[in-house]
Amino acid sequence: MTPGGRDEVRRLSRGRLDIDLHQWDLSAGWRLTSTFSVGATLVVGSLDLSSETTGLLADPLQFTGPGMFDPRFSGSTAEPLLSTRSEGSDTAFGYQVGTWWRPRADLALATTYRRGARFEVEAETRDFFAGTTDSFSNVLKVPDTAGVGAVWNPFTRHPSAVLQSLTIALDIDRVNYSDLMEGFRSHEGILTNSQFTRKASYEIDDATEAHLGVEVRRSFPAWTLALRGGLYTDHDER
């Protein structure tokens, strides 16, 4: 709104997203000793992506940018100003490696590292004000994760079968959420297009996440009842 109160600038965004992601895993494990094992997984991912975002502008007095004059945006109804479209498919590879160690009969420890697949899809941005088209490649990355975990059975020698089954599991993971911005071109929105904003950047914080779980089981002649509960920390994202 201008100081005189006569011009109301409207910037709107609308869009659609259709995405299919399929992953196939091939895993193998080696038991090196009776208490130590290693394993690895090869991940093959296939991505099909179709998306479009459109930024719309209404600026009756044409105050949005210096020297701007375009009758398409001079009414009160917002009209398309900027459109970005991604259409394509890609195949990418990832992997995961891990170790498992049982130092005692009631305790097992594990580590894992996952390298996420990185997909590249062609995109195109159309600027209806400047009359230009820009083609580029966008990247979608599955975040890398590293984790450690432990499983403890504290009552393996207890006479009660239910207490013998008590299992406590804890894992702590470091998730590189910042990978989501690796190679991703984000400067394509109605509020961040270079006509109006000199510079725009985005970031996502990495996070350390913890998961705690407890399970007890009771067996019957033909079936088993398992009771489970858990707690976890949520990503405090920014």
Short mmCIF file of N, CA and C in Angstrom, two decimals, residues 50-122:
data_model
loop_
_atom_site.label_atom_id
_atom_site.label_comp_id
_atom_site.label_asym_id
_atom_site.label_seq_id
_atom_site.Cartn_x
_atom_site.Cartn_y
_atom_site.Cartn_z
N SER A 50 6.78 -33.94 -12.27
CA SER A 50 6.06 -32.95 -13.07
C SER A 50 5.55 -31.88 -12.11
N SER A 51 6.02 -30.66 -12.26
CA SER A 51 5.62 -29.59 -11.33
C SER A 51 5.55 -28.26 -12.07
N GLU A 52 4.75 -27.37 -11.53
CA GLU A 52 4.64 -26.03 -12.09
C GLU A 52 4.22 -25.07 -11.00
N THR A 53 4.92 -23.95 -10.89
CA THR A 53 4.54 -22.88 -9.98
C THR A 53 4.37 -21.60 -10.80
N THR A 54 3.35 -20.84 -10.44
CA THR A 54 3.06 -19.60 -11.15
C THR A 54 2.93 -18.48 -10.15
N GLY A 55 3.67 -17.40 -10.39
CA GLY A 55 3.54 -16.19 -9.57
C GLY A 55 2.68 -15.18 -10.29
N LEU A 56 1.71 -14.62 -9.56
CA LEU A 56 0.76 -13.67 -10.14
C LEU A 56 0.92 -12.31 -9.48
N LEU A 57 0.68 -11.26 -10.24
CA LEU A 57 0.88 -9.90 -9.76
C LEU A 57 -0.28 -9.01 -10.17
N ALA A 58 -0.73 -8.19 -9.23
CA ALA A 58 -1.66 -7.09 -9.52
C ALA A 58 -1.08 -5.84 -8.91
N ASP A 59 -0.85 -4.82 -9.74
CA ASP A 59 -0.22 -3.58 -9.28
C ASP A 59 -0.82 -2.42 -10.08
N PRO A 60 -2.01 -1.95 -9.68
CA PRO A 60 -2.74 -0.96 -10.48
C PRO A 60 -1.93 0.28 -10.86
N LEU A 61 -1.09 0.78 -9.95
CA LEU A 61 -0.32 1.99 -10.24
C LEU A 61 1.10 1.70 -10.69
N GLN A 62 1.43 0.41 -10.90
CA GLN A 62 2.72 0.01 -11.45
C GLN A 62 3.89 0.50 -10.61
N PHE A 63 3.77 0.27 -9.30
CA PHE A 63 4.82 0.71 -8.39
C PHE A 63 5.77 -0.42 -8.02
N THR A 64 5.61 -1.60 -8.61
CA THR A 64 6.41 -2.74 -8.18
C THR A 64 7.89 -2.57 -8.47
N GLY A 65 8.22 -2.08 -9.65
CA GLY A 65 9.62 -1.95 -10.02
C GLY A 65 9.88 -0.65 -10.75
N PRO A 66 11.11 -0.13 -10.73
CA PRO A 66 11.43 1.12 -11.41
C PRO A 66 11.14 1.01 -12.92
N GLY A 67 10.37 1.95 -13.43
CA GLY A 67 10.11 1.98 -14.86
C GLY A 67 9.12 0.94 -15.34
N MET A 68 8.50 0.23 -14.43
CA MET A 68 7.57 -0.82 -14.85
C MET A 68 6.29 -0.21 -15.38
N PHE A 69 5.88 -0.67 -16.56
CA PHE A 69 4.56 -0.34 -17.07
C PHE A 69 4.11 -1.48 -17.96
N ASP A 70 3.07 -2.16 -17.55
CA ASP A 70 2.53 -3.27 -18.33
C ASP A 70 1.05 -3.35 -18.01
N PRO A 71 0.20 -3.10 -18.99
CA PRO A 71 -1.24 -3.08 -18.71
C PRO A 71 -1.79 -4.40 -18.21
N ARG A 72 -1.06 -5.51 -18.41
CA ARG A 72 -1.54 -6.80 -17.92
C ARG A 72 -1.63 -6.83 -16.40
N PHE A 73 -0.82 -6.02 -15.73
CA PHE A 73 -0.78 -6.06 -14.27
C PHE A 73 -1.38 -4.82 -13.64
N SER A 74 -2.06 -3.99 -14.42
CA SER A 74 -2.56 -2.72 -13.90
C SER A 74 -3.97 -2.84 -13.32
N GLY A 75 -4.60 -4.01 -13.44
CA GLY A 75 -5.92 -4.18 -12.85
C GLY A 75 -5.84 -4.74 -11.45
N SER A 76 -7.00 -4.94 -10.84
CA SER A 76 -7.05 -5.46 -9.48
C SER A 76 -6.96 -6.99 -9.44
N THR A 77 -7.13 -7.65 -10.59
CA THR A 77 -7.03 -9.10 -10.67
C THR A 77 -5.60 -9.50 -10.97
N ALA A 78 -5.03 -10.37 -10.15
CA ALA A 78 -3.63 -10.78 -10.33
C ALA A 78 -3.50 -11.61 -11.61
N GLU A 79 -2.47 -11.28 -12.40
CA GLU A 79 -2.19 -11.97 -13.66
C GLU A 79 -0.82 -12.64 -13.58
N PRO A 80 -0.61 -13.70 -14.37
CA PRO A 80 0.69 -14.41 -14.32
C PRO A 80 1.86 -13.51 -14.65
N LEU A 81 2.86 -13.55 -13.78
CA LEU A 81 4.08 -12.78 -13.98
C LEU A 81 5.28 -13.69 -14.21
N LEU A 82 5.32 -14.81 -13.50
CA LEU A 82 6.48 -15.69 -13.55
C LEU A 82 6.01 -17.13 -13.42
N SER A 83 6.53 -18.02 -14.25
CA SER A 83 6.13 -19.42 -14.20
C SER A 83 7.36 -20.30 -14.30
N THR A 84 7.45 -21.29 -13.42
CA THR A 84 8.55 -22.25 -13.46
C THR A 84 7.96 -23.65 -13.59
N ARG A 85 8.47 -24.39 -14.57
CA ARG A 85 7.95 -25.73 -14.85
C ARG A 85 9.10 -26.72 -14.89
N SER A 86 8.92 -27.87 -14.20
CA SER A 86 9.88 -28.97 -14.23
C SER A 86 9.16 -30.21 -14.76
N GLU A 87 9.78 -30.86 -15.71
CA GLU A 87 9.17 -32.04 -16.32
C GLU A 87 10.29 -32.98 -16.73
N GLY A 88 10.30 -34.18 -16.16
CA GLY A 88 11.34 -35.12 -16.55
C GLY A 88 11.48 -36.27 -15.59
N SER A 89 12.46 -37.10 -15.87
CA SER A 89 12.74 -38.26 -15.03
C SER A 89 14.25 -38.45 -14.96
N ASP A 90 14.67 -39.17 -13.94
CA ASP A 90 16.10 -39.42 -13.76
C ASP A 90 16.28 -40.69 -12.92
N THR A 91 17.41 -41.34 -13.12
CA THR A 91 17.80 -42.50 -12.33
C THR A 91 19.09 -42.19 -11.60
N ALA A 92 19.15 -42.51 -10.33
CA ALA A 92 20.32 -42.19 -9.52
C ALA A 92 20.59 -43.33 -8.55
N PHE A 93 21.81 -43.31 -8.00
CA PHE A 93 22.26 -44.37 -7.11
C PHE A 93 22.61 -43.80 -5.74
N GLY A 94 22.37 -44.60 -4.73
CA GLY A 94 22.80 -44.30 -3.38
C GLY A 94 23.31 -45.58 -2.74
N TYR A 95 23.79 -45.46 -1.53
CA TYR A 95 24.28 -46.66 -0.86
C TYR A 95 24.18 -46.49 0.65
N GLN A 96 24.27 -47.60 1.34
CA GLN A 96 24.27 -47.60 2.80
C GLN A 96 25.22 -48.69 3.29
N VAL A 97 26.01 -48.35 4.30
CA VAL A 97 26.93 -49.32 4.91
C VAL A 97 26.70 -49.31 6.41
N GLY A 98 26.94 -50.46 7.03
CA GLY A 98 26.72 -50.53 8.46
C GLY A 98 27.52 -51.64 9.12
N THR A 99 27.64 -51.55 10.43
CA THR A 99 28.32 -52.57 11.23
C THR A 99 27.43 -52.95 12.41
N TRP A 100 27.61 -54.18 12.88
CA TRP A 100 26.85 -54.69 14.03
C TRP A 100 27.81 -55.47 14.91
N TRP A 101 27.76 -55.18 16.22
CA TRP A 101 28.70 -55.80 17.17
C TRP A 101 27.95 -56.15 18.45
N ARG A 102 28.11 -57.39 18.93
CA ARG A 102 27.50 -57.81 20.18
C ARG A 102 28.62 -58.11 21.19
N PRO A 103 29.01 -57.12 22.01
CA PRO A 103 30.09 -57.34 22.98
C PRO A 103 29.67 -58.23 24.14
N ARG A 104 28.34 -58.26 24.43
CA ARG A 104 27.82 -59.11 25.50
C ARG A 104 26.52 -59.74 25.02
N ALA A 105 26.10 -60.77 25.73
CA ALA A 105 24.90 -61.49 25.30
C ALA A 105 23.66 -60.62 25.37
N ASP A 106 23.66 -59.61 26.25
CA ASP A 106 22.48 -58.76 26.43
C ASP A 106 22.60 -57.40 25.76
N LEU A 107 23.65 -57.16 24.99
CA LEU A 107 23.89 -55.84 24.42
C LEU A 107 24.41 -55.95 22.99
N ALA A 108 23.83 -55.16 22.09
CA ALA A 108 24.30 -55.09 20.71
C ALA A 108 24.43 -53.63 20.31
N LEU A 109 25.48 -53.32 19.54
CA LEU A 109 25.76 -51.97 19.07
C LEU A 109 25.82 -51.97 17.55
N ALA A 110 25.44 -50.85 16.95
CA ALA A 110 25.44 -50.77 15.48
C ALA A 110 25.76 -49.36 15.03
N THR A 111 26.33 -49.25 13.85
CA THR A 111 26.56 -47.95 13.20
C THR A 111 26.09 -48.07 11.75
N THR A 112 25.71 -46.94 11.18
CA THR A 112 25.26 -46.94 9.79
C THR A 112 25.54 -45.59 9.15
N TYR A 113 25.75 -45.63 7.84
CA TYR A 113 25.90 -44.39 7.07
C TYR A 113 25.14 -44.58 5.76
N ARG A 114 24.29 -43.62 5.44
CA ARG A 114 23.52 -43.67 4.20
C ARG A 114 23.86 -42.48 3.32
N ARG A 115 24.21 -42.76 2.08
CA ARG A 115 24.44 -41.73 1.07
C ARG A 115 23.22 -41.70 0.17
N GLY A 116 22.48 -40.59 0.21
CA GLY A 116 21.24 -40.50 -0.54
C GLY A 116 21.44 -40.31 -2.03
N ALA A 117 20.45 -40.72 -2.78
CA ALA A 117 20.48 -40.55 -4.24
C ALA A 117 20.29 -39.08 -4.60
N ARG A 118 20.86 -38.68 -5.73
CA ARG A 118 20.83 -37.29 -6.19
C ARG A 118 20.23 -37.27 -7.60
N PHE A 119 19.06 -36.68 -7.72
CA PHE A 119 18.34 -36.66 -8.99
C PHE A 119 18.43 -35.27 -9.64
N GLU A 120 18.53 -35.25 -10.95
CA GLU A 120 18.62 -34.00 -11.70
C GLU A 120 17.50 -33.95 -12.74
N VAL A 121 16.73 -32.86 -12.72
CA VAL A 121 15.57 -32.73 -13.60
C VAL A 121 15.63 -31.36 -14.29
N GLU A 122 15.32 -31.34 -15.56
CA GLU A 122 15.33 -30.10 -16.32
C GLU A 122 14.14 -29.21 -15.93
#
